[in-house]
mmCIF file of C-alpha atoms and ligand atoms in Angstrom:
data_model
loop_
_atom_site.group_PDB
_atom_site.id
_atom_site.type_symbol
_atom_site.label_atom_id
_atom_site.label_comp_id
_atom_site.label_asym_id
_atom_site.label_seq_id
_atom_site.Cartn_x
_atom_site.Cartn_y
_atom_site.Cartn_z
ATOM 1 C CA MET A 1 11.774 -28.939 7.404
ATOM 2 C CA TYR A 2 11.812 -24.625 5.457
ATOM 3 C CA ARG A 3 13.892 -25.786 2.430
ATOM 4 C CA PRO A 4 12.404 -24.134 -0.604
ATOM 5 C CA ILE A 5 11.778 -26.543 -3.236
ATOM 6 C CA ILE A 6 12.700 -24.793 -6.093
ATOM 7 C CA LYS A 7 15.694 -21.797 -5.886
ATOM 8 C CA THR A 8 14.132 -18.384 -7.209
ATOM 9 C CA LEU A 9 17.186 -16.157 -5.585
ATOM 10 C CA TRP A 10 19.514 -16.764 -3.691
ATOM 11 C CA TRP A 11 22.795 -15.306 -2.613
ATOM 12 C CA GLU A 12 25.872 -16.667 -2.282
ATOM 13 C CA ASP A 13 29.618 -15.374 -1.616
ATOM 14 C CA GLY A 14 28.513 -12.039 -1.990
ATOM 15 C CA ARG A 15 27.091 -12.509 -4.887
ATOM 16 C CA LEU A 16 22.887 -12.202 -6.360
ATOM 17 C CA TYR A 17 21.515 -14.502 -8.610
ATOM 18 C CA ILE A 18 17.497 -15.338 -10.297
ATOM 19 C CA ILE A 19 16.255 -17.695 -12.296
ATOM 20 C CA ASP A 20 14.808 -15.283 -15.256
ATOM 21 C CA GLN A 21 11.612 -15.932 -15.027
ATOM 22 C CA ARG A 22 10.832 -14.526 -19.209
ATOM 23 C CA TYR A 23 11.647 -17.435 -20.462
ATOM 24 C CA LEU A 24 10.152 -20.560 -18.268
ATOM 25 C CA PRO A 25 9.289 -23.451 -18.945
ATOM 26 C CA GLU A 26 11.035 -23.753 -21.587
ATOM 27 C CA ARG A 27 14.614 -22.517 -20.325
ATOM 28 C CA GLU A 28 15.753 -22.595 -16.280
ATOM 29 C CA LYS A 29 17.860 -19.998 -16.605
ATOM 30 C CA ILE A 30 20.122 -18.381 -14.278
ATOM 31 C CA VAL A 31 21.146 -14.398 -14.717
ATOM 32 C CA GLU A 32 23.557 -12.713 -11.728
ATOM 33 C CA LEU A 33 22.714 -9.819 -10.553
ATOM 34 C CA LYS A 34 26.008 -7.767 -10.893
ATOM 35 C CA ASN A 35 24.511 -4.220 -9.591
ATOM 36 C CA ILE A 36 21.792 -2.397 -8.134
ATOM 37 C CA ARG A 37 20.231 -1.597 -12.425
ATOM 38 C CA ASP A 38 20.869 -4.841 -12.819
ATOM 39 C CA VAL A 39 18.103 -5.210 -9.702
ATOM 40 C CA TRP A 40 15.922 -2.763 -10.685
ATOM 41 C CA SER A 41 15.271 -3.840 -14.399
ATOM 42 C CA SER A 42 14.999 -7.749 -13.168
ATOM 43 C CA ILE A 43 11.836 -6.449 -10.804
ATOM 44 C CA ARG A 44 11.111 -4.606 -13.892
ATOM 45 C CA ASN A 45 10.574 -6.484 -16.951
ATOM 46 C CA LEU A 46 9.410 -9.289 -14.275
ATOM 47 C CA SER A 47 12.584 -11.860 -14.791
ATOM 48 C CA ILE A 48 11.995 -11.785 -10.730
ATOM 49 C CA ARG A 49 8.399 -11.199 -9.689
ATOM 50 C CA GLY A 50 5.811 -12.259 -7.697
ATOM 51 C CA ALA A 51 5.464 -9.485 -4.376
ATOM 52 C CA PRO A 52 7.657 -11.708 -1.728
ATOM 53 C CA ALA A 53 9.982 -12.434 -3.927
ATOM 54 C CA ILE A 54 10.036 -9.144 -4.910
ATOM 55 C CA GLY A 55 10.453 -7.589 -1.631
ATOM 56 C CA CYS A 56 13.447 -10.420 -0.678
ATOM 57 C CA VAL A 57 15.622 -9.481 -4.847
ATOM 58 C CA ALA A 58 15.282 -5.807 -3.327
ATOM 59 C CA ALA A 59 16.737 -6.424 0.077
ATOM 60 C CA TYR A 60 19.459 -8.062 -1.346
ATOM 61 C CA GLY A 61 19.715 -5.425 -4.314
ATOM 62 C CA ILE A 62 20.435 -3.007 -1.354
ATOM 63 C CA ALA A 63 23.074 -5.371 0.110
ATOM 64 C CA LEU A 64 25.132 -5.892 -3.062
ATOM 65 C CA SER A 65 25.381 -2.570 -3.940
ATOM 66 C CA ALA A 66 26.874 -1.664 -0.387
ATOM 67 C CA LEU A 67 29.074 -4.415 -0.459
ATOM 68 C CA LYS A 68 30.052 -3.231 -3.879
ATOM 69 C CA THR A 69 31.260 0.316 -2.665
ATOM 70 C CA ASN A 70 34.364 1.448 -2.076
ATOM 71 C CA ILE A 71 32.882 4.853 0.280
ATOM 72 C CA GLN A 72 34.791 5.240 3.693
ATOM 73 C CA ASP A 73 32.739 8.129 4.698
ATOM 74 C CA ARG A 74 29.886 6.881 6.578
ATOM 75 C CA GLU A 75 27.806 9.978 5.847
ATOM 76 C CA LYS A 76 28.329 10.016 2.598
ATOM 77 C CA PHE A 77 27.910 5.629 2.121
ATOM 78 C CA ILE A 78 24.532 6.897 3.542
ATOM 79 C CA GLN A 79 23.570 8.921 1.337
ATOM 80 C CA VAL A 80 24.358 6.870 -1.907
ATOM 81 C CA ILE A 81 22.840 3.401 -0.534
ATOM 82 C CA THR A 82 19.852 6.342 0.239
ATOM 83 C CA ARG A 83 19.823 6.957 -2.799
ATOM 84 C CA ASP A 84 19.570 3.779 -4.371
ATOM 85 C CA ILE A 85 16.876 2.619 -1.737
ATOM 86 C CA ASN A 86 14.826 5.296 -3.633
ATOM 87 C CA TYR A 87 15.586 4.178 -7.116
ATOM 88 C CA ILE A 88 14.264 0.476 -6.791
ATOM 89 C CA LYS A 89 11.160 1.612 -5.240
ATOM 90 C CA THR A 90 10.933 3.095 -8.018
ATOM 91 C CA SER A 91 10.981 -0.042 -9.906
ATOM 92 C CA ARG A 92 7.321 -1.438 -9.338
ATOM 93 C CA PRO A 93 4.281 0.284 -7.827
ATOM 94 C CA THR A 94 1.652 -2.344 -6.628
ATOM 95 C CA ALA A 95 3.632 -4.904 -4.489
ATOM 96 C CA TYR A 96 3.910 -3.576 -0.693
ATOM 97 C CA ASN A 97 6.435 -6.080 0.432
ATOM 98 C CA LEU A 98 8.500 -4.493 -1.873
ATOM 99 C CA PHE A 99 8.210 -1.049 0.494
ATOM 100 C CA PHE A 100 7.692 -3.560 3.203
ATOM 101 C CA ALA A 101 11.711 -4.984 2.713
ATOM 102 C CA LEU A 102 13.583 -1.195 1.305
ATOM 103 C CA SER A 103 12.325 0.311 4.382
ATOM 104 C CA ARG A 104 13.663 -2.432 6.552
ATOM 105 C CA MET A 105 16.798 -2.316 4.734
ATOM 106 C CA GLU A 106 16.336 1.883 5.306
ATOM 107 C CA LYS A 107 15.803 1.084 9.086
ATOM 108 C CA VAL A 108 19.702 -0.283 9.560
ATOM 109 C CA LEU A 109 21.247 3.123 7.645
ATOM 110 C CA LYS A 110 19.180 5.178 10.108
ATOM 111 C CA GLU A 111 19.744 3.172 13.519
ATOM 112 C CA ARG A 112 23.019 2.393 13.067
ATOM 113 C CA LYS A 113 24.885 5.991 13.513
ATOM 114 C CA ASN A 114 27.597 4.964 15.800
ATOM 115 C CA ILE A 115 29.085 2.324 13.643
ATOM 116 C CA THR A 116 31.541 2.112 11.115
ATOM 117 C CA VAL A 117 31.214 1.683 7.210
ATOM 118 C CA GLU A 118 32.081 -1.995 7.068
ATOM 119 C CA GLU A 119 30.141 -2.829 10.267
ATOM 120 C CA LEU A 120 26.865 -0.898 8.341
ATOM 121 C CA LYS A 121 27.843 -3.033 5.532
ATOM 122 C CA GLN A 122 28.067 -6.439 7.321
ATOM 123 C CA ARG A 123 24.216 -4.953 9.239
ATOM 124 C CA LEU A 124 22.912 -4.886 5.676
ATOM 125 C CA VAL A 125 23.474 -7.828 4.054
ATOM 126 C CA LYS A 126 22.282 -9.664 7.847
ATOM 127 C CA GLU A 127 18.992 -8.076 7.420
ATOM 128 C CA ALA A 128 18.512 -9.208 3.118
ATOM 129 C CA GLU A 129 19.751 -12.339 4.433
ATOM 130 C CA ASP A 130 16.732 -11.714 7.841
ATOM 131 C CA ILE A 131 14.423 -10.556 5.183
ATOM 132 C CA TYR A 132 14.933 -13.865 3.182
ATOM 133 C CA ARG A 133 14.620 -16.310 5.694
ATOM 134 C CA GLU A 134 12.005 -15.491 7.374
ATOM 135 C CA ASP A 135 9.726 -15.049 3.896
ATOM 136 C CA ILE A 136 10.619 -19.246 3.715
ATOM 137 C CA LYS A 137 9.487 -19.150 7.195
ATOM 138 C CA CYS A 138 5.876 -17.554 6.443
ATOM 139 C CA CYS A 139 5.314 -18.938 3.542
ATOM 140 C CA TYR A 140 5.686 -22.713 5.590
ATOM 141 C CA MET A 141 3.608 -21.418 7.664
ATOM 142 C CA ILE A 142 1.001 -20.247 5.587
ATOM 143 C CA GLY A 143 0.784 -23.269 3.705
ATOM 144 C CA ILE A 144 0.487 -25.351 7.139
ATOM 145 C CA ASN A 145 -2.177 -23.057 8.151
ATOM 146 C CA GLY A 146 -3.504 -23.088 4.753
ATOM 147 C CA ALA A 147 -4.142 -26.982 4.864
ATOM 148 C CA THR A 148 -6.337 -27.022 7.592
ATOM 149 C CA LEU A 149 -9.528 -25.847 4.936
ATOM 150 C CA ILE A 150 -8.418 -28.222 2.926
ATOM 151 C CA LYS A 151 -10.856 -31.628 2.535
ATOM 152 C CA ASP A 152 -9.340 -34.690 0.333
ATOM 153 C CA GLY A 153 -11.014 -34.318 -2.815
ATOM 154 C CA MET A 154 -11.164 -31.073 -3.887
ATOM 155 C CA ASN A 155 -11.297 -28.771 -6.709
ATOM 156 C CA ILE A 156 -9.406 -25.400 -6.115
ATOM 157 C CA LEU A 157 -8.771 -22.719 -8.303
ATOM 158 C CA THR A 158 -5.871 -20.066 -8.314
ATOM 159 C CA HIS A 159 -4.630 -17.486 -10.490
ATOM 160 C CA CYS A 160 -1.691 -15.930 -11.802
ATOM 161 C CA ASN A 161 1.429 -17.830 -9.487
ATOM 162 C CA ALA A 162 1.837 -17.549 -5.805
ATOM 163 C CA GLY A 163 4.694 -20.234 -5.601
ATOM 164 C CA GLY A 164 7.664 -20.887 -5.513
ATOM 165 C CA LEU A 165 8.601 -18.896 -8.038
ATOM 166 C CA ALA A 166 7.026 -15.775 -6.301
ATOM 167 C CA THR A 167 8.834 -16.000 -2.876
ATOM 168 C CA SER A 168 12.007 -16.950 -1.117
ATOM 169 C CA GLY A 169 10.644 -20.484 0.239
ATOM 170 C CA TYR A 170 7.019 -22.372 -1.166
ATOM 171 C CA GLY A 171 4.645 -19.715 -2.137
ATOM 172 C CA THR A 172 2.418 -18.616 -0.968
ATOM 173 C CA ALA A 173 -1.440 -20.038 -2.266
ATOM 174 C CA LEU A 174 0.638 -22.965 -3.589
ATOM 175 C CA SER A 175 2.425 -23.204 -0.303
ATOM 176 C CA VAL A 176 -1.026 -24.536 0.764
ATOM 177 C CA PHE A 177 -1.584 -27.051 -1.449
ATOM 178 C CA PHE A 178 1.911 -28.814 -1.537
ATOM 179 C CA ILE A 179 1.439 -29.069 2.310
ATOM 180 C CA ALA A 180 -1.962 -30.246 1.430
ATOM 181 C CA LYS A 181 -0.474 -32.830 -0.815
ATOM 182 C CA LYS A 182 2.378 -33.643 2.320
ATOM 183 C CA GLN A 183 -0.911 -34.619 3.790
ATOM 184 C CA GLY A 184 -1.938 -37.392 2.173
ATOM 185 C CA LYS A 185 -4.725 -35.315 0.780
ATOM 186 C CA ARG A 186 -6.220 -35.601 -2.787
ATOM 187 C CA ILE A 187 -6.391 -32.333 -4.383
ATOM 188 C CA HIS A 188 -6.534 -31.094 -7.618
ATOM 189 C CA ILE A 189 -5.558 -27.844 -9.012
ATOM 190 C CA PHE A 190 -7.799 -25.870 -12.006
ATOM 191 C CA VAL A 191 -4.851 -22.885 -12.985
ATOM 192 C CA ASP A 192 -6.238 -19.584 -14.903
ATOM 193 C CA GLU A 193 -3.287 -18.942 -17.766
ATOM 194 C CA THR A 194 -3.028 -15.799 -16.216
ATOM 195 C CA ARG A 195 -3.289 -13.087 -19.578
ATOM 196 C CA PRO A 196 -1.626 -11.256 -20.193
ATOM 197 C CA VAL A 197 1.982 -12.439 -19.070
ATOM 198 C CA LEU A 198 0.459 -15.733 -18.704
ATOM 199 C CA GLN A 199 2.069 -16.410 -15.179
ATOM 200 C CA GLY A 200 -0.373 -19.261 -14.552
ATOM 201 C CA ALA A 201 0.367 -21.191 -17.826
ATOM 202 C CA ARG A 202 3.991 -20.818 -17.273
ATOM 203 C CA LEU A 203 4.444 -20.997 -14.070
ATOM 204 C CA THR A 204 2.121 -22.000 -12.008
ATOM 205 C CA THR A 205 1.469 -25.593 -13.848
ATOM 206 C CA TRP A 206 5.314 -26.068 -14.255
ATOM 207 C CA GLU A 207 5.568 -26.097 -10.254
ATOM 208 C CA LEU A 208 2.582 -28.129 -10.073
ATOM 209 C CA LYS A 209 4.070 -30.500 -12.284
ATOM 210 C CA LYS A 210 7.039 -30.659 -10.799
ATOM 211 C CA ALA A 211 5.330 -31.351 -7.209
ATOM 212 C CA GLY A 212 3.669 -34.023 -9.046
ATOM 213 C CA ILE A 213 0.101 -32.075 -8.072
ATOM 214 C CA PRO A 214 -2.818 -32.544 -10.244
ATOM 215 C CA TYR A 215 -3.725 -29.471 -12.231
ATOM 216 C CA THR A 216 -6.160 -28.834 -15.504
ATOM 217 C CA LEU A 217 -5.265 -25.449 -17.335
ATOM 218 C CA ILE A 218 -8.033 -23.437 -18.154
ATOM 219 C CA CYS A 219 -7.977 -19.681 -20.461
ATOM 220 C CA ASP A 220 -9.359 -17.268 -18.031
ATOM 221 C CA ASN A 221 -12.427 -16.911 -19.387
ATOM 222 C CA MET A 222 -13.748 -20.587 -18.606
ATOM 223 C CA ALA A 223 -14.155 -20.014 -14.943
ATOM 224 C CA GLY A 224 -17.558 -18.796 -14.359
ATOM 225 C CA TYR A 225 -18.658 -21.691 -16.862
ATOM 226 C CA LEU A 226 -16.334 -23.865 -14.621
ATOM 227 C CA MET A 227 -18.140 -22.828 -11.309
ATOM 228 C CA LYS A 228 -21.568 -23.230 -12.414
ATOM 229 C CA GLN A 229 -20.800 -26.841 -13.536
ATOM 230 C CA GLY A 230 -20.238 -27.175 -9.440
ATOM 231 C CA GLY A 231 -16.044 -28.345 -10.743
ATOM 232 C CA ILE A 232 -14.827 -25.954 -8.356
ATOM 233 C CA ASP A 233 -15.042 -25.983 -4.215
ATOM 234 C CA MET A 234 -12.869 -23.063 -3.411
ATOM 235 C CA VAL A 235 -10.774 -20.214 -4.865
ATOM 236 C CA ILE A 236 -7.242 -19.138 -3.350
ATOM 237 C CA THR A 237 -5.022 -16.745 -4.683
ATOM 238 C CA GLY A 238 -1.996 -14.641 -3.371
ATOM 239 C CA ALA A 239 -2.175 -11.009 -3.339
ATOM 240 C CA ASP A 240 0.338 -7.836 -3.840
ATOM 241 C CA ARG A 241 -0.714 -5.606 -1.044
ATOM 242 C CA ILE A 242 -3.611 -5.549 1.218
ATOM 243 C CA ALA A 243 -4.859 -2.484 2.525
ATOM 244 C CA ARG A 244 -6.177 -2.491 6.269
ATOM 245 C CA ASN A 245 -9.702 -3.130 5.663
ATOM 246 C CA GLY A 246 -8.926 -5.819 4.169
ATOM 247 C CA ASP A 247 -9.321 -4.713 -0.017
ATOM 248 C CA THR A 248 -6.556 -6.980 -1.631
ATOM 249 C CA ALA A 249 -4.606 -6.197 -4.930
ATOM 250 C CA ASN A 250 -3.598 -9.007 -6.796
ATOM 251 C CA LYS A 251 -3.168 -10.124 -10.284
ATOM 252 C CA ILE A 252 -5.713 -8.666 -12.645
ATOM 253 C CA GLY A 253 -7.983 -11.050 -12.712
ATOM 254 C CA THR A 254 -8.912 -11.913 -9.294
ATOM 255 C CA TYR A 255 -11.717 -9.456 -8.862
ATOM 256 C CA SER A 256 -13.272 -10.743 -11.778
ATOM 257 C CA LEU A 257 -12.715 -14.097 -10.098
ATOM 258 C CA ALA A 258 -14.200 -12.583 -6.692
ATOM 259 C CA VAL A 259 -16.826 -11.587 -8.430
ATOM 260 C CA LEU A 260 -17.684 -15.115 -9.426
ATOM 261 C CA ALA A 261 -17.030 -16.931 -6.868
ATOM 262 C CA LYS A 262 -19.492 -15.024 -4.861
ATOM 263 C CA TYR A 263 -22.385 -15.819 -6.937
ATOM 264 C CA HIS A 264 -21.404 -19.120 -7.592
ATOM 265 C CA GLY A 265 -21.419 -19.144 -3.144
ATOM 266 C CA ILE A 266 -17.976 -20.258 -3.912
ATOM 267 C CA ASP A 267 -15.025 -19.244 -0.881
ATOM 268 C CA LEU A 268 -12.335 -17.449 -1.854
ATOM 269 C CA TYR A 269 -9.264 -16.885 0.363
ATOM 270 C CA ILE A 270 -6.351 -14.752 -0.085
ATOM 271 C CA ALA A 271 -2.638 -16.742 1.318
ATOM 272 C CA ALA A 272 -0.363 -13.452 2.512
ATOM 273 C CA PRO A 273 3.073 -13.258 4.705
ATOM 274 C CA HIS A 274 2.504 -10.340 6.703
ATOM 275 C CA SER A 275 4.975 -7.865 4.709
ATOM 276 C CA THR A 276 1.931 -7.695 2.079
ATOM 277 C CA PHE A 277 -0.590 -6.008 4.974
ATOM 278 C CA ASP A 278 0.094 -2.390 4.329
ATOM 279 C CA LEU A 279 -1.872 -0.725 7.158
ATOM 280 C CA SER A 280 -0.892 2.909 6.461
ATOM 281 C CA ILE A 281 -3.514 2.603 4.294
ATOM 282 C CA ARG A 282 -7.218 2.834 5.025
ATOM 283 C CA ASP A 283 -8.609 0.286 1.621
ATOM 284 C CA GLY A 284 -8.024 -0.355 -1.727
ATOM 285 C CA ARG A 285 -8.718 3.050 -2.870
ATOM 286 C CA GLU A 286 -5.471 4.173 -2.070
ATOM 287 C CA ILE A 287 -3.493 0.950 -3.526
ATOM 288 C CA PRO A 288 -1.618 2.610 -6.728
ATOM 289 C CA VAL A 289 -2.027 -0.042 -9.389
ATOM 290 C CA GLU A 290 0.598 -0.298 -11.925
ATOM 291 C CA GLU A 291 -0.441 0.350 -15.531
ATOM 292 C CA ARG A 292 1.847 -1.879 -18.131
ATOM 293 C CA ASP A 293 2.962 -1.472 -21.699
ATOM 294 C CA GLY A 294 0.698 -2.396 -24.244
ATOM 295 C CA ASP A 295 2.632 -4.557 -25.996
ATOM 296 C CA GLU A 296 1.749 -7.307 -23.532
ATOM 297 C CA VAL A 297 -1.416 -7.591 -24.527
ATOM 298 C CA ARG A 298 -0.962 -6.940 -28.051
ATOM 299 C CA ARG A 299 1.346 -9.431 -28.421
ATOM 300 C CA ILE A 300 1.766 -13.448 -26.845
ATOM 301 C CA LYS A 301 5.371 -14.475 -26.166
ATOM 302 C CA GLY A 302 6.429 -11.805 -28.654
ATOM 303 C CA HIS A 303 4.232 -12.730 -31.576
ATOM 304 C CA LEU A 304 1.642 -9.688 -32.515
ATOM 305 C CA ILE A 305 -1.746 -10.705 -32.124
ATOM 306 C CA SER A 306 -3.467 -7.376 -32.571
ATOM 307 C CA PRO A 307 -2.862 -4.579 -35.153
ATOM 308 C CA VAL A 308 0.581 -3.140 -34.471
ATOM 309 C CA ASP A 309 -1.081 -0.250 -33.278
ATOM 310 C CA ALA A 310 -4.403 -1.101 -31.369
ATOM 311 C CA PRO A 311 -5.586 1.252 -28.403
ATOM 312 C CA VAL A 312 -4.241 -0.789 -25.396
ATOM 313 C CA TYR A 313 -5.456 -0.798 -21.523
ATOM 314 C CA ASN A 314 -2.950 -3.039 -19.104
ATOM 315 C CA PRO A 315 -3.779 -2.323 -15.673
ATOM 316 C CA ALA A 316 -1.611 -5.493 -13.851
ATOM 317 C CA PHE A 317 -3.386 -5.789 -10.821
ATOM 318 C CA ASP A 318 -7.269 -4.645 -9.448
ATOM 319 C CA ILE A 319 -8.942 -4.589 -6.008
ATOM 320 C CA THR A 320 -11.035 -7.378 -5.019
ATOM 321 C CA PRO A 321 -13.033 -5.446 -2.014
ATOM 322 C CA VAL A 322 -13.325 -7.531 1.364
ATOM 323 C CA ASN A 323 -16.873 -8.423 1.226
ATOM 324 C CA LEU A 324 -15.871 -10.277 -1.388
ATOM 325 C CA ILE A 325 -13.088 -12.344 0.596
ATOM 326 C CA LYS A 326 -13.624 -15.122 2.692
ATOM 327 C CA GLY A 327 -10.465 -14.957 4.901
ATOM 328 C CA PHE A 328 -6.656 -14.148 4.472
ATOM 329 C CA ILE A 329 -4.101 -17.564 5.225
ATOM 330 C CA THR A 330 -1.270 -15.795 7.411
ATOM 331 C CA GLU A 331 1.296 -17.426 9.173
ATOM 332 C CA ASN A 332 -0.227 -16.482 12.349
ATOM 333 C CA GLY A 333 -3.655 -18.381 11.390
ATOM 334 C CA ILE A 334 -6.487 -17.984 9.090
ATOM 335 C CA ILE A 335 -8.278 -14.247 9.378
ATOM 336 C CA ASN A 336 -12.066 -14.835 8.917
ATOM 337 C CA LYS A 337 -13.213 -11.673 9.058
ATOM 338 C CA PRO A 338 -11.806 -8.010 7.816
ATOM 339 C CA VAL A 339 -8.613 -8.151 9.672
ATOM 340 C CA ILE A 340 -9.104 -3.867 11.530
ATOM 341 C CA SER A 341 -12.368 -1.259 11.087
ATOM 342 C CA GLY A 342 -11.543 1.267 7.637
ATOM 343 C CA LYS A 343 -11.762 3.949 9.934
HETATM 344 O O1 MRU B 401 2.748 -9.523 -12.287
HETATM 345 P P1 MRU B 401 3.400 -10.314 -11.005
HETATM 346 O O2 MRU B 401 3.750 -11.349 -11.628
HETATM 347 O O3 MRU B 401 4.783 -9.768 -10.099
HETATM 348 O O4 MRU B 401 2.257 -10.568 -9.910
HETATM 349 C C1 MRU B 401 2.176 -11.102 -9.673
HETATM 350 C C2 MRU B 401 0.762 -11.651 -8.212
HETATM 351 O O5 MRU B 401 -0.149 -11.177 -8.903
HETATM 352 C C3 MRU B 401 0.991 -12.617 -7.354
HETATM 353 O O6 MRU B 401 -0.440 -13.684 -7.275
HETATM 354 C C4 MRU B 401 1.216 -11.999 -5.823
HETATM 355 O O7 MRU B 401 2.078 -11.164 -6.206
HETATM 356 C C5 MRU B 401 1.370 -12.989 -4.474
HETATM 357 S S1 MRU B 401 2.570 -13.753 -5.186
HETATM 358 C C6 MRU B 401 2.775 -15.066 -3.571
#
């Protein structure tokens, strides 16, 4: 029932594999991540991306480095693995799932002080597998819960890629579409191309096509006109981090969509598992927003589209205030109002 449609990342006989998403949709290139540096770079360079998938690959990365070391001394082993956990934390700052997964791996190290290095290694592998399996289940339940909002014939807009490629399972926003389709609902998805890195155009279209869900690709700046024409019934996106009051970080452009949706009286839902909710921070002002290399804006798939030295501002995410969000689709149900008071 929970079997992923796409194998985005997987662990086999102590080896870690991913689909390198930089090559999609042209090529399904599978690569093995052989060490902790490979894991760090694959997250940083977007070979693997999407908040839950980043968390899962990070956890497996720690399991990998635990299995690879020959250190026998328990204290030394804990020291080295803790160093690797802190290293992976520096790969990308915004997606909370990364820190959620790594803090679970850290907890295994801290709680198991009286077991051998060999046992500790097995516990770390098991924790990574638990994180992976839980994500698959969460995705499925997000789909089941979210599908209750979907009516036959709806046109839904999504941004970036919150599908199987962004998780270990069905995805978050896309899981809602996959389950609605399985239930026999006829839906049509508008896909924002999602500049600068084009996760919508390259990845979401690829997944929807595979699933046989009708879709139309639009440039990001077309959403407002489409809404004005009555072409959109609902907006559903994923999230990278949700603060305690419900303010939500997601791919750059989500805030603009939310403002447009509010103006046109269209509901915007955020689909996300518990691992994306950061209850330690009060509101969106505390969410660290990643700024990426200017060449992502100056170039499209390597091809220069501006002066080579054009000054660029390239935040990878924006923060949508909770008052623009109709509700949160989670594995435990739909939260229709902001989570907890911001105080
Ligand atoms: O920079 P990315 O591609 O990692 O950004 C991904 C997003 O913003 C997704 O919408 C989010 O991680 C949710 S994925 C289920």
